[in-house]
Structure formats: C-alpha cells, structure tokens
Amino acid sequence: MGGRLHNALRFAGRAFVLLAIWGTIFGGATIAYYAYDMPDIRQVTQPQRRPAITLLADDGTVFKRYGDLAGQRVTLKDVPPDLV
C-alpha cells in the first residue's frame, strides 16, 4: 500500500505543478490582454470638457451661451417658441 500512496502523492504533486504553470500562463495572458486595453494614464488625468453651445440672434449677437465654457442652464421656458 505504501507504493500506491507514494504514486498517488507523486501524481498529485505533478498535477499541482502542471496546473500552477498553466494557471500562471493563463493569468499572465489575461492580465496582458486587459492591460493592453486600458486607457493611457496620462489622458485619464486630463478633464473632459463638454462642448459649449452659442445661440446667435439674426443680427449675429450672442443670444445665449451654455456648456463648460460659460453660462447657466437654459430651460425650455427661456427659449423663444421659434427655436423650439
């Protein structure tokens, strides 16, 4: 019986080492795949700006400006019916 136990432990040890090697390869490939898909860290720290929208009157004067650059939010009641 000692021979069988020794063989079983040897098989289990080899199986564990083999699984550890393949797990390391698979884990490394998974990390490399997701690391390749990550955004550039230098661009993450730069703030994203929404576009500013400027509404002009017929004569070219600025009617309303909103977005990240300036102004407050424009509600529907503030917009003339011709623009709605």
mmCIF file of N, CA and C in Angstrom:
data_model
loop_
_atom_site.group_PDB
_atom_site.id
_atom_site.type_symbol
_atom_site.label_atom_id
_atom_site.label_comp_id
_atom_site.label_asym_id
_atom_site.label_seq_id
_atom_site.Cartn_x
_atom_site.Cartn_y
_atom_site.Cartn_z
ATOM 1 N N MET A 1 0.811 -1.201 0.000
ATOM 2 C CA MET A 1 0.000 0.000 0.000
ATOM 3 C C MET A 1 0.845 1.252 0.000
ATOM 4 N N GLY A 2 2.034 1.163 0.556
ATOM 5 C CA GLY A 2 2.899 2.327 0.593
ATOM 6 C C GLY A 2 3.260 2.788 -0.805
ATOM 7 N N GLY A 3 3.391 1.838 -1.729
ATOM 8 C CA GLY A 3 3.727 2.181 -3.108
ATOM 9 C C GLY A 3 2.598 2.944 -3.789
ATOM 10 N N ARG A 4 1.382 2.524 -3.506
ATOM 11 C CA ARG A 4 0.230 3.205 -4.114
ATOM 12 C C ARG A 4 0.092 4.625 -3.582
ATOM 13 N N LEU A 5 0.282 4.779 -2.288
ATOM 14 C CA LEU A 5 0.183 6.111 -1.687
ATOM 15 C C LEU A 5 1.279 7.015 -2.231
ATOM 16 N N HIS A 6 2.473 6.468 -2.368
ATOM 17 C CA HIS A 6 3.589 7.245 -2.905
ATOM 18 C C HIS A 6 3.301 7.681 -4.348
ATOM 19 N N ASN A 7 2.780 6.752 -5.154
ATOM 20 C CA ASN A 7 2.444 7.082 -6.542
ATOM 21 C C ASN A 7 1.320 8.115 -6.616
ATOM 22 N N ALA A 8 0.352 7.993 -5.737
ATOM 23 C CA ALA A 8 -0.763 8.944 -5.736
ATOM 24 C C ALA A 8 -0.278 10.338 -5.346
ATOM 25 N N LEU A 9 0.600 10.406 -4.337
ATOM 26 C CA LEU A 9 1.141 11.706 -3.936
ATOM 27 C C LEU A 9 2.027 12.300 -5.029
ATOM 28 N N ARG A 10 2.787 11.444 -5.681
ATOM 29 C CA ARG A 10 3.635 11.917 -6.773
ATOM 30 C C ARG A 10 2.768 12.461 -7.921
ATOM 31 N N PHE A 11 1.709 11.740 -8.262
ATOM 32 C CA PHE A 11 0.793 12.193 -9.312
ATOM 33 C C PHE A 11 0.132 13.510 -8.921
ATOM 34 N N ALA A 12 -0.308 13.619 -7.668
ATOM 35 C CA ALA A 12 -0.950 14.852 -7.201
ATOM 36 C C ALA A 12 0.029 16.020 -7.229
ATOM 37 N N GLY A 13 1.271 15.772 -6.848
ATOM 38 C CA GLY A 13 2.288 16.826 -6.883
ATOM 39 C C GLY A 13 2.563 17.300 -8.300
ATOM 40 N N ARG A 14 2.692 16.363 -9.222
ATOM 41 C CA ARG A 14 2.929 16.735 -10.619
ATOM 42 C C ARG A 14 1.715 17.470 -11.202
ATOM 43 N N ALA A 15 0.534 16.996 -10.866
ATOM 44 C CA ALA A 15 -0.677 17.660 -11.357
ATOM 45 C C ALA A 15 -0.764 19.083 -10.808
ATOM 46 N N PHE A 16 -0.411 19.262 -9.539
ATOM 47 C CA PHE A 16 -0.433 20.598 -8.940
ATOM 48 C C PHE A 16 0.565 21.525 -9.624
ATOM 49 N N VAL A 17 1.775 21.029 -9.872
ATOM 50 C CA VAL A 17 2.795 21.848 -10.539
ATOM 51 C C VAL A 17 2.342 22.199 -11.956
ATOM 52 N N LEU A 18 1.788 21.229 -12.664
ATOM 53 C CA LEU A 18 1.309 21.476 -14.018
ATOM 54 C C LEU A 18 0.175 22.500 -14.024
ATOM 55 N N LEU A 19 -0.760 22.364 -13.100
ATOM 56 C CA LEU A 19 -1.853 23.337 -13.002
ATOM 57 C C LEU A 19 -1.340 24.717 -12.611
ATOM 58 N N ALA A 20 -0.340 24.775 -11.751
ATOM 59 C CA ALA A 20 0.234 26.065 -11.359
ATOM 60 C C ALA A 20 0.912 26.737 -12.545
ATOM 61 N N ILE A 21 1.626 25.961 -13.354
ATOM 62 C CA ILE A 21 2.290 26.529 -14.533
ATOM 63 C C ILE A 21 1.255 27.059 -15.523
ATOM 64 N N TRP A 22 0.251 26.239 -15.845
ATOM 65 C CA TRP A 22 -0.777 26.684 -16.797
ATOM 66 C C TRP A 22 -1.613 27.830 -16.230
ATOM 67 N N GLY A 23 -1.849 27.822 -14.942
ATOM 68 C CA GLY A 23 -2.575 28.933 -14.323
ATOM 69 C C GLY A 23 -1.798 30.233 -14.402
ATOM 70 N N THR A 24 -0.478 30.147 -14.212
ATOM 71 C CA THR A 24 0.369 31.334 -14.334
ATOM 72 C C THR A 24 0.373 31.851 -15.769
ATOM 73 N N ILE A 25 0.476 30.944 -16.733
ATOM 74 C CA ILE A 25 0.453 31.353 -18.142
ATOM 75 C C ILE A 25 -0.888 31.988 -18.488
ATOM 76 N N PHE A 26 -1.977 31.347 -18.101
ATOM 77 C CA PHE A 26 -3.309 31.870 -18.398
ATOM 78 C C PHE A 26 -3.550 33.196 -17.680
ATOM 79 N N GLY A 27 -3.148 33.283 -16.416
ATOM 80 C CA GLY A 27 -3.314 34.530 -15.663
ATOM 81 C C GLY A 27 -2.493 35.664 -16.253
ATOM 82 N N GLY A 28 -1.257 35.376 -16.650
ATOM 83 C CA GLY A 28 -0.418 36.400 -17.278
ATOM 84 C C GLY A 28 -0.993 36.873 -18.598
ATOM 85 N N ALA A 29 -1.523 35.941 -19.389
ATOM 86 C CA ALA A 29 -2.140 36.318 -20.663
ATOM 87 C C ALA A 29 -3.387 37.168 -20.433
ATOM 88 N N THR A 30 -4.163 36.841 -19.414
ATOM 89 C CA THR A 30 -5.358 37.623 -19.101
ATOM 90 C C THR A 30 -4.988 39.032 -18.655
ATOM 91 N N ILE A 31 -3.994 39.152 -17.800
ATOM 92 C CA ILE A 31 -3.544 40.476 -17.346
ATOM 93 C C ILE A 31 -2.997 41.280 -18.519
ATOM 94 N N ALA A 32 -2.221 40.638 -19.395
ATOM 95 C CA ALA A 32 -1.675 41.336 -20.561
ATOM 96 C C ALA A 32 -2.789 41.808 -21.490
ATOM 97 N N TYR A 33 -3.823 40.984 -21.664
ATOM 98 C CA TYR A 33 -4.946 41.359 -22.528
ATOM 99 C C TYR A 33 -5.662 42.591 -21.986
ATOM 100 N N TYR A 34 -5.978 42.603 -20.705
ATOM 101 C CA TYR A 34 -6.687 43.745 -20.128
ATOM 102 C C TYR A 34 -5.778 44.967 -19.987
ATOM 103 N N ALA A 35 -4.499 44.772 -19.752
ATOM 104 C CA ALA A 35 -3.577 45.902 -19.661
ATOM 105 C C ALA A 35 -3.421 46.576 -21.020
ATOM 106 N N TYR A 36 -3.455 45.822 -22.092
ATOM 107 C CA TYR A 36 -3.354 46.382 -23.435
ATOM 108 C C TYR A 36 -4.571 47.242 -23.754
ATOM 109 N N ASP A 37 -5.725 46.877 -23.213
ATOM 110 C CA ASP A 37 -6.983 47.564 -23.499
ATOM 111 C C ASP A 37 -7.213 48.780 -22.600
ATOM 112 N N MET A 38 -6.362 48.992 -21.621
ATOM 113 C CA MET A 38 -6.540 50.103 -20.683
ATOM 114 C C MET A 38 -6.215 51.434 -21.353
ATOM 115 N N PRO A 39 -6.871 52.520 -20.917
ATOM 116 C CA PRO A 39 -6.543 53.831 -21.487
ATOM 117 C C PRO A 39 -5.189 54.322 -20.992
ATOM 118 N N ASP A 40 -4.623 55.264 -21.717
ATOM 119 C CA ASP A 40 -3.339 55.846 -21.343
ATOM 120 C C ASP A 40 -3.511 56.639 -20.055
ATOM 121 N N ILE A 41 -2.654 56.409 -19.075
ATOM 122 C CA ILE A 41 -2.788 57.036 -17.756
ATOM 123 C C ILE A 41 -2.622 58.547 -17.840
ATOM 124 N N ARG A 42 -1.863 59.037 -18.814
ATOM 125 C CA ARG A 42 -1.677 60.484 -18.947
ATOM 126 C C ARG A 42 -2.946 61.172 -19.428
ATOM 127 N N GLN A 43 -3.776 60.462 -20.165
ATOM 128 C CA GLN A 43 -5.013 61.058 -20.660
ATOM 129 C C GLN A 43 -6.137 60.966 -19.642
ATOM 130 N N VAL A 44 -6.037 60.064 -18.694
ATOM 131 C CA VAL A 44 -7.090 59.894 -17.694
ATOM 132 C C VAL A 44 -7.152 61.107 -16.770
ATOM 133 N N THR A 45 -6.015 61.716 -16.484
ATOM 134 C CA THR A 45 -5.990 62.837 -15.551
ATOM 135 C C THR A 45 -6.450 64.140 -16.182
ATOM 136 N N GLN A 46 -6.534 64.206 -17.503
ATOM 137 C CA GLN A 46 -6.993 65.424 -18.151
ATOM 138 C C GLN A 46 -8.517 65.468 -18.111
ATOM 139 N N PRO A 47 -9.086 66.589 -17.667
ATOM 140 C CA PRO A 47 -10.545 66.658 -17.571
ATOM 141 C C PRO A 47 -11.193 66.673 -18.954
ATOM 142 N N GLN A 48 -12.319 66.022 -19.038
ATOM 143 C CA GLN A 48 -13.097 66.023 -20.272
ATOM 144 C C GLN A 48 -14.009 67.238 -20.272
ATOM 145 N N ARG A 49 -14.016 67.968 -21.362
ATOM 146 C CA ARG A 49 -14.848 69.165 -21.448
ATOM 147 C C ARG A 49 -16.009 68.906 -22.393
ATOM 148 N N ARG A 50 -17.167 69.327 -21.965
ATOM 149 C CA ARG A 50 -18.334 69.253 -22.834
ATOM 150 C C ARG A 50 -18.264 70.404 -23.826
ATOM 151 N N PRO A 51 -18.829 70.245 -24.986
ATOM 152 C CA PRO A 51 -18.804 71.347 -25.950
ATOM 153 C C PRO A 51 -19.699 72.489 -25.493
ATOM 154 N N ALA A 52 -19.274 73.695 -25.773
ATOM 155 C CA ALA A 52 -20.075 74.874 -25.466
ATOM 156 C C ALA A 52 -20.949 75.183 -26.674
ATOM 157 N N ILE A 53 -22.173 75.568 -26.421
ATOM 158 C CA ILE A 53 -23.107 75.909 -27.488
ATOM 159 C C ILE A 53 -23.458 77.379 -27.358
ATOM 160 N N THR A 54 -23.355 78.089 -28.466
ATOM 161 C CA THR A 54 -23.684 79.509 -28.503
ATOM 162 C C THR A 54 -24.840 79.706 -29.463
ATOM 163 N N LEU A 55 -25.911 80.324 -28.980
ATOM 164 C CA LEU A 55 -27.057 80.653 -29.828
ATOM 165 C C LEU A 55 -26.937 82.108 -30.239
ATOM 166 N N LEU A 56 -27.013 82.351 -31.547
ATOM 167 C CA LEU A 56 -26.880 83.701 -32.072
ATOM 168 C C LEU A 56 -28.221 84.205 -32.589
ATOM 169 N N ALA A 57 -28.449 85.508 -32.446
ATOM 170 C CA ALA A 57 -29.650 86.142 -32.987
ATOM 171 C C ALA A 57 -29.456 86.372 -34.485
ATOM 172 N N ASP A 58 -30.512 86.858 -35.156
ATOM 173 C CA ASP A 58 -30.436 87.119 -36.597
ATOM 174 C C ASP A 58 -29.361 88.137 -36.948
ATOM 175 N N ASP A 59 -29.142 89.100 -36.067
ATOM 176 C CA ASP A 59 -28.153 90.133 -36.360
ATOM 177 C C ASP A 59 -26.731 89.719 -35.970
ATOM 178 N N GLY A 60 -26.532 88.497 -35.474
ATOM 179 C CA GLY A 60 -25.208 87.998 -35.142
ATOM 180 C C GLY A 60 -24.802 88.184 -33.697
ATOM 181 N N THR A 61 -25.646 88.823 -32.893
ATOM 182 C CA THR A 61 -25.309 88.996 -31.486
ATOM 183 C C THR A 61 -25.551 87.693 -30.736
ATOM 184 N N VAL A 62 -24.818 87.536 -29.654
ATOM 185 C CA VAL A 62 -24.936 86.312 -28.859
ATOM 186 C C VAL A 62 -26.250 86.344 -28.098
ATOM 187 N N PHE A 63 -27.072 85.328 -28.337
ATOM 188 C CA PHE A 63 -28.360 85.216 -27.660
ATOM 189 C C PHE A 63 -28.185 84.485 -26.330
ATOM 190 N N LYS A 64 -27.534 83.345 -26.365
ATOM 191 C CA LYS A 64 -27.320 82.554 -25.151
ATOM 192 C C LYS A 64 -26.131 81.633 -25.373
ATOM 193 N N ARG A 65 -25.352 81.415 -24.339
ATOM 194 C CA ARG A 65 -24.207 80.523 -24.376
ATOM 195 C C ARG A 65 -24.327 79.545 -23.211
ATOM 196 N N TYR A 66 -24.117 78.257 -23.480
ATOM 197 C CA TYR A 66 -24.070 77.297 -22.378
ATOM 198 C C TYR A 66 -23.134 76.147 -22.729
ATOM 199 N N GLY A 67 -22.744 75.427 -21.729
ATOM 200 C CA GLY A 67 -21.752 74.361 -21.860
ATOM 201 C C GLY A 67 -20.713 74.547 -20.769
ATOM 202 N N ASP A 68 -19.547 73.977 -20.950
ATOM 203 C CA ASP A 68 -18.497 74.085 -19.938
ATOM 204 C C ASP A 68 -17.834 75.449 -19.906
ATOM 205 N N LEU A 69 -17.890 76.188 -20.987
ATOM 206 C CA LEU A 69 -17.156 77.444 -21.024
ATOM 207 C C LEU A 69 -17.808 78.531 -20.188
ATOM 208 N N ALA A 70 -19.104 78.700 -20.275
ATOM 209 C CA ALA A 70 -19.743 79.794 -19.542
ATOM 210 C C ALA A 70 -21.246 79.576 -19.488
ATOM 211 N N GLY A 71 -21.871 80.268 -18.550
ATOM 212 C CA GLY A 71 -23.328 80.341 -18.535
ATOM 213 C C GLY A 71 -24.009 79.364 -17.617
ATOM 214 N N GLN A 72 -25.281 79.621 -17.477
ATOM 215 C CA GLN A 72 -26.134 78.761 -16.672
ATOM 216 C C GLN A 72 -26.970 77.891 -17.599
ATOM 217 N N ARG A 73 -27.673 76.984 -17.019
ATOM 218 C CA ARG A 73 -28.517 76.084 -17.771
ATOM 219 C C ARG A 73 -29.697 76.845 -18.373
ATOM 220 N N VAL A 74 -30.033 76.540 -19.618
ATOM 221 C CA VAL A 74 -31.159 77.176 -20.296
ATOM 222 C C VAL A 74 -32.361 76.251 -20.170
ATOM 223 N N THR A 75 -33.439 76.774 -19.635
ATOM 224 C CA THR A 75 -34.663 75.982 -19.532
ATOM 225 C C THR A 75 -35.510 76.205 -20.772
ATOM 226 N N LEU A 76 -36.483 75.354 -20.962
ATOM 227 C CA LEU A 76 -37.342 75.441 -22.137
ATOM 228 C C LEU A 76 -38.152 76.725 -22.150
ATOM 229 N N LYS A 77 -38.538 77.215 -20.982
ATOM 230 C CA LYS A 77 -39.324 78.450 -20.952
ATOM 231 C C LYS A 77 -38.481 79.676 -21.313
ATOM 232 N N ASP A 78 -37.147 79.568 -21.227
ATOM 233 C CA ASP A 78 -36.264 80.669 -21.611
ATOM 234 C C ASP A 78 -36.018 80.737 -23.115
ATOM 235 N N VAL A 79 -36.302 79.665 -23.830
ATOM 236 C CA VAL A 79 -36.056 79.611 -25.270
ATOM 237 C C VAL A 79 -37.287 80.131 -26.004
ATOM 238 N N PRO A 80 -37.110 81.014 -26.994
ATOM 239 C CA PRO A 80 -38.250 81.526 -27.754
ATOM 240 C C PRO A 80 -38.973 80.403 -28.494
ATOM 241 N N PRO A 81 -40.275 80.549 -28.712
ATOM 242 C CA PRO A 81 -41.043 79.496 -29.396
ATOM 243 C C PRO A 81 -40.540 79.210 -30.811
ATOM 244 N N ASP A 82 -39.908 80.194 -31.460
ATOM 245 C CA ASP A 82 -39.399 79.970 -32.814
ATOM 246 C C ASP A 82 -38.273 78.934 -32.842
ATOM 247 N N LEU A 83 -37.570 78.768 -31.749
ATOM 248 C CA LEU A 83 -36.463 77.816 -31.693
ATOM 249 C C LEU A 83 -36.881 76.429 -31.229
ATOM 250 N N VAL A 84 -38.058 76.322 -30.678
ATOM 251 C CA VAL A 84 -38.499 75.038 -30.124
ATOM 252 C C VAL A 84 -39.043 74.143 -31.186
#
